[in-house]
Amino acid sequence: MRNLRPRVAAATVAAGLVAAMLALAGCGASASSGATTTTANSAASAPKTGPEIKFGSYVDTEGQVVGSAIVQLLKANGYTVVDKTKFGTPEVVRKAYVQGDLDGALDYTGSGAFYVGPESDPVWSDAAKGYERVKAQDLAKNGIVWLAPAPANNTEAIAVKKDFAAANNLSTLEDLAAYVKGGGTIKVIGGQTWIDRALGLKGIQKAYGFTLAKSNLIGLSDGNTAQFIKALANGTDGVNAAEVYATDGGLADLGLVVLKDPKSIPPVYNPAPVFRKATIAAYPGLPALLEGLTKTLTVEKLQVLNKSVAIDGKDPKAVAKQFLTENRLLPQ
């Protein structure tokens, strides 16, 4: 399973590092769930009574912001919601909503590679096909309903310093492979699961034909991209490359560049609300209501939202409320 989606807002990074890290996202195509798009104004039929919805998210910045937006949107439309955002790691959140400790959560389509598999299937690098695969099989096997995903893709990538990239003519992973095979030294920091995974660094090395020794890798079991980016920006322990999410908001501010992946090795990770089948049965208006929100979550907007929390230090709930208001998603 994927390591922690780590846009956790750091308090402050040392002077000269622009006060914190990240934002999320990446561009990608969205697939429709088949639900009719609606606005908050047309959700007046939402029930005022019924079973409470325990809605959770990962502990990362995006989980806090988007999860809070979903919670606030549901409450504003008459649903009884228990806010379980910042619930835990992806593994913890997944287990909770499958077992019923949560009724719904914010998850990512690419995680279907690990939820329903097979992990190595190229379908996960196709936004629409990957979504349809996890949607159909998770419902059949686990009674989990995947609603329409956002168009943003926050897939994993490798970043290096801008000056390092310029000095060594690095713009793609093909360039990186040539650099390593030519005797260049790379020391990569990232999550250990990403390093070991067939759709992570292991798969990248195989696809592009280069090999990194263990001494060239720093794998952290509990790390997050804020840590990885800080280590890269500081050159900690000789680190000159790091696992990041392709459009983390802090990258440009810190003088880092993402190496392009023309072979699209990691899965497409579109954020999507997921619910237990019983919850959707009780509240059939949920898919249409939430699609009105998720369809607005472009890469650009997610970058702004995550930057507001991770770099500017704003409260995730306040950022989510402002977003809902500005996009006229709350009942008028």
CSV table of C-alpha atoms in Angstrom, one decimal:
chain,number,residue,atom,x,y,z
A,1,MET,CA,0.0,0.0,0.0
A,2,ARG,CA,1.1,3.5,-0.6
A,3,ASN,CA,3.0,5.3,2.1
A,4,LEU,CA,1.4,8.2,4.0
A,5,ARG,CA,0.2,10.9,1.6
A,6,PRO,CA,2.3,13.4,3.4
A,7,ARG,CA,1.4,17.0,2.9
A,8,VAL,CA,1.4,17.4,6.6
A,9,ALA,CA,1.8,21.1,7.4
A,10,ALA,CA,5.1,21.6,9.1
A,11,ALA,CA,5.3,24.3,11.7
A,12,THR,CA,8.2,26.2,10.1
A,13,VAL,CA,11.2,25.1,8.0
A,14,ALA,CA,14.5,26.7,8.9
A,15,ALA,CA,15.3,30.2,7.7
A,16,GLY,CA,15.7,30.5,4.0
A,17,LEU,CA,13.3,27.6,3.2
A,18,VAL,CA,10.1,29.7,2.8
A,19,ALA,CA,8.4,28.8,6.0
A,20,ALA,CA,6.9,25.3,5.2
A,21,MET,CA,6.3,23.0,2.5
A,22,LEU,CA,3.8,21.7,0.2
A,23,ALA,CA,0.8,21.5,-1.7
A,24,LEU,CA,-0.6,18.7,-3.6
A,25,ALA,CA,-1.9,17.8,-6.9
A,26,GLY,CA,-1.0,17.1,-10.4
A,27,CYS,CA,-2.9,17.2,-13.5
A,28,GLY,CA,-4.9,14.3,-14.8
A,29,ALA,CA,-8.1,13.3,-16.5
A,30,SER,CA,-11.2,12.6,-14.4
A,31,ALA,CA,-13.7,9.9,-14.9
A,32,SER,CA,-17.4,10.3,-14.3
A,33,SER,CA,-19.3,8.2,-11.8
A,34,GLY,CA,-22.4,8.4,-13.8
A,35,ALA,CA,-24.1,10.7,-11.3
A,36,THR,CA,-25.8,13.8,-12.4
A,37,THR,CA,-23.8,16.9,-11.6
A,38,THR,CA,-25.6,19.3,-9.3
A,39,THR,CA,-25.0,22.3,-7.2
A,40,ALA,CA,-25.5,22.8,-3.5
A,41,ASN,CA,-28.7,24.7,-4.2
A,42,SER,CA,-30.4,21.7,-5.8
A,43,ALA,CA,-29.6,19.5,-2.8
A,44,ALA,CA,-32.6,20.6,-0.8
A,45,SER,CA,-33.9,17.1,-0.8
A,46,ALA,CA,-31.0,16.0,1.4
A,47,PRO,CA,-32.4,14.3,4.5
A,48,LYS,CA,-32.5,16.2,7.8
A,49,THR,CA,-32.5,13.0,9.8
A,50,GLY,CA,-30.9,9.6,9.4
A,51,PRO,CA,-27.8,7.7,10.4
A,52,GLU,CA,-24.7,9.8,11.2
A,53,ILE,CA,-21.9,9.7,8.7
A,54,LYS,CA,-18.4,9.3,10.2
A,55,PHE,CA,-16.2,10.8,7.5
A,56,GLY,CA,-12.4,10.5,7.6
A,57,SER,CA,-9.3,11.5,5.8
A,58,TYR,CA,-5.5,11.0,5.8
A,59,VAL,CA,-3.5,13.2,8.2
A,60,ASP,CA,-1.9,15.1,5.3
A,61,THR,CA,-2.6,18.7,4.3
A,62,GLU,CA,-4.9,17.8,1.4
A,63,GLY,CA,-6.8,15.3,3.6
A,64,GLN,CA,-7.4,18.0,6.1
A,65,VAL,CA,-8.6,20.7,3.6
A,66,VAL,CA,-10.6,18.6,1.2
A,67,GLY,CA,-11.9,16.3,3.9
A,68,SER,CA,-13.1,19.4,5.9
A,69,ALA,CA,-14.7,20.8,2.7
A,70,ILE,CA,-16.7,17.6,2.3
A,71,VAL,CA,-17.7,17.5,6.0
A,72,GLN,CA,-18.8,21.2,5.9
A,73,LEU,CA,-20.7,20.7,2.6
A,74,LEU,CA,-22.6,17.7,4.0
A,75,LYS,CA,-23.5,19.5,7.3
A,76,ALA,CA,-24.6,22.6,5.4
A,77,ASN,CA,-27.0,20.4,3.4
A,78,GLY,CA,-28.6,18.7,6.4
A,79,TYR,CA,-26.5,15.6,6.9
A,80,THR,CA,-25.4,14.5,10.4
A,81,VAL,CA,-21.7,14.2,10.1
A,82,VAL,CA,-19.0,13.2,12.6
A,83,ASP,CA,-15.7,14.9,11.6
A,84,LYS,CA,-13.0,12.3,11.4
A,85,THR,CA,-10.6,14.1,9.2
A,86,LYS,CA,-6.9,13.6,10.1
A,87,PHE,CA,-7.9,10.1,11.0
A,88,GLY,CA,-4.6,8.4,10.2
A,89,THR,CA,-2.3,6.9,7.5
A,90,PRO,CA,-3.7,5.5,4.3
A,91,GLU,CA,-3.5,2.0,5.7
A,92,VAL,CA,-5.5,3.1,8.8
A,93,VAL,CA,-8.1,5.0,6.9
A,94,ARG,CA,-8.6,2.2,4.4
A,95,LYS,CA,-9.1,-0.4,7.1
A,96,ALA,CA,-11.5,1.8,9.0
A,97,TYR,CA,-13.9,2.4,6.2
A,98,VAL,CA,-13.8,-1.2,4.9
A,99,GLN,CA,-14.5,-2.5,8.4
A,100,GLY,CA,-17.2,0.1,9.2
A,101,ASP,CA,-15.3,2.3,11.8
A,102,LEU,CA,-15.8,5.1,9.2
A,103,ASP,CA,-18.7,5.5,6.9
A,104,GLY,CA,-16.8,7.4,4.2
A,105,ALA,CA,-13.4,8.9,3.5
A,106,LEU,CA,-11.3,10.8,1.0
A,107,ASP,CA,-9.1,8.3,-0.9
A,108,TYR,CA,-7.2,8.1,-4.2
A,109,THR,CA,-8.0,6.1,-7.3
A,110,GLY,CA,-4.4,4.9,-7.8
A,111,SER,CA,-4.6,3.1,-4.5
A,112,GLY,CA,-6.8,0.7,-6.3
A,113,ALA,CA,-3.6,-0.9,-7.5
A,114,PHE,CA,-3.1,-2.2,-3.9
A,115,TYR,CA,-6.8,-2.5,-2.9
A,116,VAL,CA,-8.0,-4.6,-5.8
A,117,GLY,CA,-4.9,-5.1,-7.9
A,118,PRO,CA,-3.1,-6.4,-9.7
A,119,GLU,CA,-0.4,-3.9,-8.7
A,120,SER,CA,1.6,-4.1,-11.9
A,121,ASP,CA,-1.4,-3.7,-14.3
A,122,PRO,CA,-0.8,-0.6,-16.5
A,123,VAL,CA,-4.5,0.2,-16.1
A,124,TRP,CA,-3.5,2.2,-13.0
A,125,SER,CA,-1.6,4.7,-15.2
A,126,ASP,CA,-4.8,5.5,-17.0
A,127,ALA,CA,-7.1,7.8,-15.1
A,128,ALA,CA,-10.4,6.7,-16.5
A,129,LYS,CA,-9.7,2.9,-16.6
A,130,GLY,CA,-8.1,2.8,-13.2
A,131,TYR,CA,-11.1,4.6,-11.7
A,132,GLU,CA,-13.5,2.2,-13.4
A,133,ARG,CA,-11.5,-0.8,-12.2
A,134,VAL,CA,-11.4,0.2,-8.5
A,135,LYS,CA,-15.0,1.4,-8.6
A,136,ALA,CA,-16.3,-1.9,-9.9
A,137,GLN,CA,-14.2,-4.3,-8.0
A,138,ASP,CA,-14.2,-2.5,-4.6
A,139,LEU,CA,-18.0,-2.5,-4.7
A,140,ALA,CA,-18.2,-6.1,-5.6
A,141,LYS,CA,-15.6,-7.3,-3.1
A,142,ASN,CA,-16.0,-4.9,-0.2
A,143,GLY,CA,-19.2,-3.0,-0.6
A,144,ILE,CA,-17.3,0.3,-1.1
A,145,VAL,CA,-18.7,2.9,-3.5
A,146,TRP,CA,-16.3,5.2,-5.2
A,147,LEU,CA,-17.8,8.6,-6.2
A,148,ALA,CA,-16.7,10.8,-9.0
A,149,PRO,CA,-13.0,11.7,-8.6
A,150,ALA,CA,-11.4,15.1,-8.9
A,151,PRO,CA,-9.4,15.8,-12.1
A,152,ALA,CA,-6.2,16.5,-10.2
A,153,ASN,CA,-3.5,13.8,-10.2
A,154,ASN,CA,-1.0,13.8,-7.3
A,155,THR,CA,1.2,11.0,-8.4
A,156,GLU,CA,4.7,10.4,-7.0
A,157,ALA,CA,7.8,11.8,-8.8
A,158,ILE,CA,11.5,12.5,-8.2
A,159,ALA,CA,12.7,16.1,-7.7
A,160,VAL,CA,16.2,17.6,-7.7
A,161,LYS,CA,17.5,21.0,-7.1
A,162,LYS,CA,17.2,23.4,-10.1
A,163,ASP,CA,20.9,24.2,-10.2
A,164,PHE,CA,21.8,20.5,-10.1
A,165,ALA,CA,19.4,19.8,-12.9
A,166,ALA,CA,20.8,22.6,-15.0
A,167,ALA,CA,24.4,21.5,-14.4
A,168,ASN,CA,23.8,17.9,-15.4
A,169,ASN,CA,21.1,18.5,-18.1
A,170,LEU,CA,18.4,16.7,-16.2
A,171,SER,CA,14.8,17.2,-17.1
A,172,THR,CA,13.4,13.6,-17.4
A,173,LEU,CA,14.0,10.3,-15.7
A,174,GLU,CA,15.7,9.2,-18.9
A,175,ASP,CA,18.2,11.9,-18.3
A,176,LEU,CA,18.6,10.7,-14.7
A,177,ALA,CA,19.2,7.2,-15.9
A,178,ALA,CA,21.9,8.4,-18.3
A,179,TYR,CA,23.5,10.4,-15.6
A,180,VAL,CA,23.7,7.5,-13.2
A,181,LYS,CA,24.9,5.1,-15.9
A,182,GLY,CA,27.6,7.6,-16.8
A,183,GLY,CA,29.0,7.6,-13.3
A,184,GLY,CA,27.0,10.4,-11.7
A,185,THR,CA,26.1,10.1,-8.0
A,186,ILE,CA,22.5,10.3,-6.8
A,187,LYS,CA,21.3,9.9,-3.3
A,188,VAL,CA,17.5,9.6,-3.0
A,189,ILE,CA,15.3,10.1,0.0
A,190,GLY,CA,11.8,8.8,0.1
A,191,GLY,CA,9.3,6.5,1.8
A,192,GLN,CA,10.6,3.0,2.1
A,193,THR,CA,7.4,1.6,0.6
A,194,TRP,CA,7.8,3.9,-2.4
A,195,ILE,CA,11.5,2.8,-2.8
A,196,ASP,CA,10.5,-0.9,-2.7
A,197,ARG,CA,7.4,-0.8,-4.9
A,198,ALA,CA,7.1,-2.0,-8.4
A,199,LEU,CA,5.2,1.2,-9.2
A,200,GLY,CA,7.6,3.3,-7.2
A,201,LEU,CA,11.4,3.7,-7.4
A,202,LYS,CA,12.0,0.0,-8.0
A,203,GLY,CA,9.8,0.2,-11.1
A,204,ILE,CA,11.3,3.4,-12.2
A,205,GLN,CA,14.8,1.9,-12.1
A,206,LYS,CA,13.7,-1.1,-14.1
A,207,ALA,CA,11.8,0.9,-16.7
A,208,TYR,CA,14.6,3.4,-17.3
A,209,GLY,CA,17.5,0.9,-17.0
A,210,PHE,CA,19.5,2.1,-14.0
A,211,THR,CA,20.3,0.8,-10.6
A,212,LEU,CA,20.9,2.6,-7.3
A,213,ALA,CA,22.9,0.9,-4.5
A,214,LYS,CA,21.4,0.8,-1.0
A,215,SER,CA,24.0,3.3,0.0
A,216,ASN,CA,22.4,5.7,-2.4
A,217,LEU,CA,19.0,5.4,-0.8
A,218,ILE,CA,17.5,6.8,2.4
A,219,GLY,CA,14.2,5.1,3.1
A,220,LEU,CA,12.0,6.4,5.9
A,221,SER,CA,9.1,4.2,7.2
A,222,ASP,CA,7.3,7.1,8.7
A,223,GLY,CA,8.5,10.0,6.5
A,224,ASN,CA,6.5,12.5,4.5
A,225,THR,CA,7.3,14.7,1.5
A,226,ALA,CA,7.8,17.7,3.7
A,227,GLN,CA,10.7,15.9,5.3
A,228,PHE,CA,12.0,14.7,1.9
A,229,ILE,CA,11.8,18.2,0.4
A,230,LYS,CA,13.5,19.8,3.4
A,231,ALA,CA,16.3,17.2,3.2
A,232,LEU,CA,16.8,17.8,-0.5
A,233,ALA,CA,16.7,21.6,-0.1
A,234,ASN,CA,19.3,21.4,2.6
A,235,GLY,CA,21.4,18.6,1.0
A,236,THR,CA,21.1,16.6,4.3
A,237,ASP,CA,23.4,13.6,4.3
A,238,GLY,CA,24.3,14.2,0.7
A,239,VAL,CA,20.7,14.0,-0.5
A,240,ASN,CA,20.3,15.4,-4.0
A,241,ALA,CA,17.0,13.8,-5.1
A,242,ALA,CA,13.7,13.2,-3.3
A,243,GLU,CA,10.3,11.6,-3.6
A,244,VAL,CA,7.7,14.3,-4.0
A,245,TYR,CA,4.2,14.7,-5.3
A,246,ALA,CA,4.4,16.0,-8.9
A,247,THR,CA,3.0,19.5,-8.1
A,248,ASP,CA,3.7,20.0,-4.5
A,249,GLY,CA,3.2,23.7,-4.0
A,250,GLY,CA,6.5,24.4,-2.2
A,251,LEU,CA,8.8,23.0,-4.9
A,252,ALA,CA,9.2,26.2,-7.0
A,253,ASP,CA,9.7,28.3,-4.0
A,254,LEU,CA,12.5,26.1,-2.8
A,255,GLY,CA,14.3,26.0,-6.2
A,256,LEU,CA,13.4,22.3,-6.9
A,257,VAL,CA,12.3,20.8,-10.2
A,258,VAL,CA,10.3,17.6,-10.9
A,259,LEU,CA,11.9,15.2,-13.4
A,260,LYS,CA,9.4,14.2,-16.1
A,261,ASP,CA,8.3,10.6,-16.3
A,262,PRO,CA,7.5,9.9,-20.0
A,263,LYS,CA,6.8,6.2,-19.2
A,264,SER,CA,4.2,7.1,-16.5
A,265,ILE,CA,5.4,4.5,-14.0
A,266,PRO,CA,3.4,5.5,-10.9
A,267,PRO,CA,-0.4,5.2,-10.9
A,268,VAL,CA,-2.7,8.2,-11.4
A,269,TYR,CA,-3.9,9.4,-8.0
A,270,ASN,CA,-7.2,11.3,-8.4
A,271,PRO,CA,-8.7,12.2,-5.0
A,272,ALA,CA,-12.3,10.8,-4.6
A,273,PRO,CA,-14.8,10.4,-1.9
A,274,VAL,CA,-15.6,6.8,-1.0
A,275,PHE,CA,-18.5,5.5,1.1
A,276,ARG,CA,-19.8,2.2,2.4
A,277,LYS,CA,-22.7,0.9,0.3
A,278,ALA,CA,-25.1,1.1,3.2
A,279,THR,CA,-24.4,4.9,3.5
A,280,ILE,CA,-25.2,5.5,-0.1
A,281,ALA,CA,-28.3,3.4,0.2
A,282,ALA,CA,-29.4,5.6,3.1
A,283,TYR,CA,-28.5,8.8,1.3
A,284,PRO,CA,-28.8,8.4,-2.5
A,285,GLY,CA,-28.2,12.1,-3.0
A,286,LEU,CA,-24.6,12.0,-1.8
A,287,PRO,CA,-23.0,11.2,-5.2
A,288,ALA,CA,-24.5,14.2,-7.0
A,289,LEU,CA,-23.9,16.6,-4.2
A,290,LEU,CA,-20.3,15.7,-3.8
A,291,GLU,CA,-19.6,15.7,-7.5
A,292,GLY,CA,-20.4,19.4,-7.5
A,293,LEU,CA,-17.4,19.8,-5.2
A,294,THR,CA,-14.9,17.3,-6.6
A,295,LYS,CA,-15.2,18.5,-10.2
A,296,THR,CA,-13.9,21.9,-9.1
A,297,LEU,CA,-10.7,20.4,-7.6
A,298,THR,CA,-8.3,21.1,-10.4
A,299,VAL,CA,-4.5,20.9,-9.9
A,300,GLU,CA,-4.3,24.7,-9.8
A,301,LYS,CA,-7.0,24.9,-7.1
A,302,LEU,CA,-5.5,22.1,-5.0
A,303,GLN,CA,-2.1,23.8,-5.1
A,304,VAL,CA,-3.6,27.0,-3.8
A,305,LEU,CA,-5.5,25.2,-1.1
A,306,ASN,CA,-2.6,23.2,0.1
A,307,LYS,CA,-0.2,26.1,0.0
A,308,SER,CA,-2.6,28.1,2.1
A,309,VAL,CA,-2.2,25.5,4.9
A,310,ALA,CA,1.3,24.1,4.5
A,311,ILE,CA,3.1,27.2,3.5
A,312,ASP,CA,0.9,30.1,4.7
A,313,GLY,CA,0.0,28.4,8.0
A,314,LYS,CA,-3.8,28.9,7.7
A,315,ASP,CA,-6.4,26.7,9.4
A,316,PRO,CA,-7.5,23.9,7.1
A,317,LYS,CA,-11.2,24.3,8.1
A,318,ALA,CA,-11.1,28.0,7.4
A,319,VAL,CA,-9.4,27.4,4.1
A,320,ALA,CA,-12.1,24.8,3.2
A,321,LYS,CA,-14.9,27.2,4.2
A,322,GLN,CA,-13.5,30.0,2.1
A,323,PHE,CA,-13.2,27.7,-0.9
A,324,LEU,CA,-16.8,26.4,-0.6
A,325,THR,CA,-18.0,30.0,-0.3
A,326,GLU,CA,-16.0,31.4,-3.2
A,327,ASN,CA,-17.2,28.6,-5.5
A,328,ARG,CA,-20.8,29.0,-4.4
A,329,LEU,CA,-21.0,25.4,-3.3
A,330,LEU,CA,-22.9,26.1,0.0
A,331,PRO,CA,-26.7,26.4,0.0
A,332,GLN,CA,-27.7,30.0,-0.8
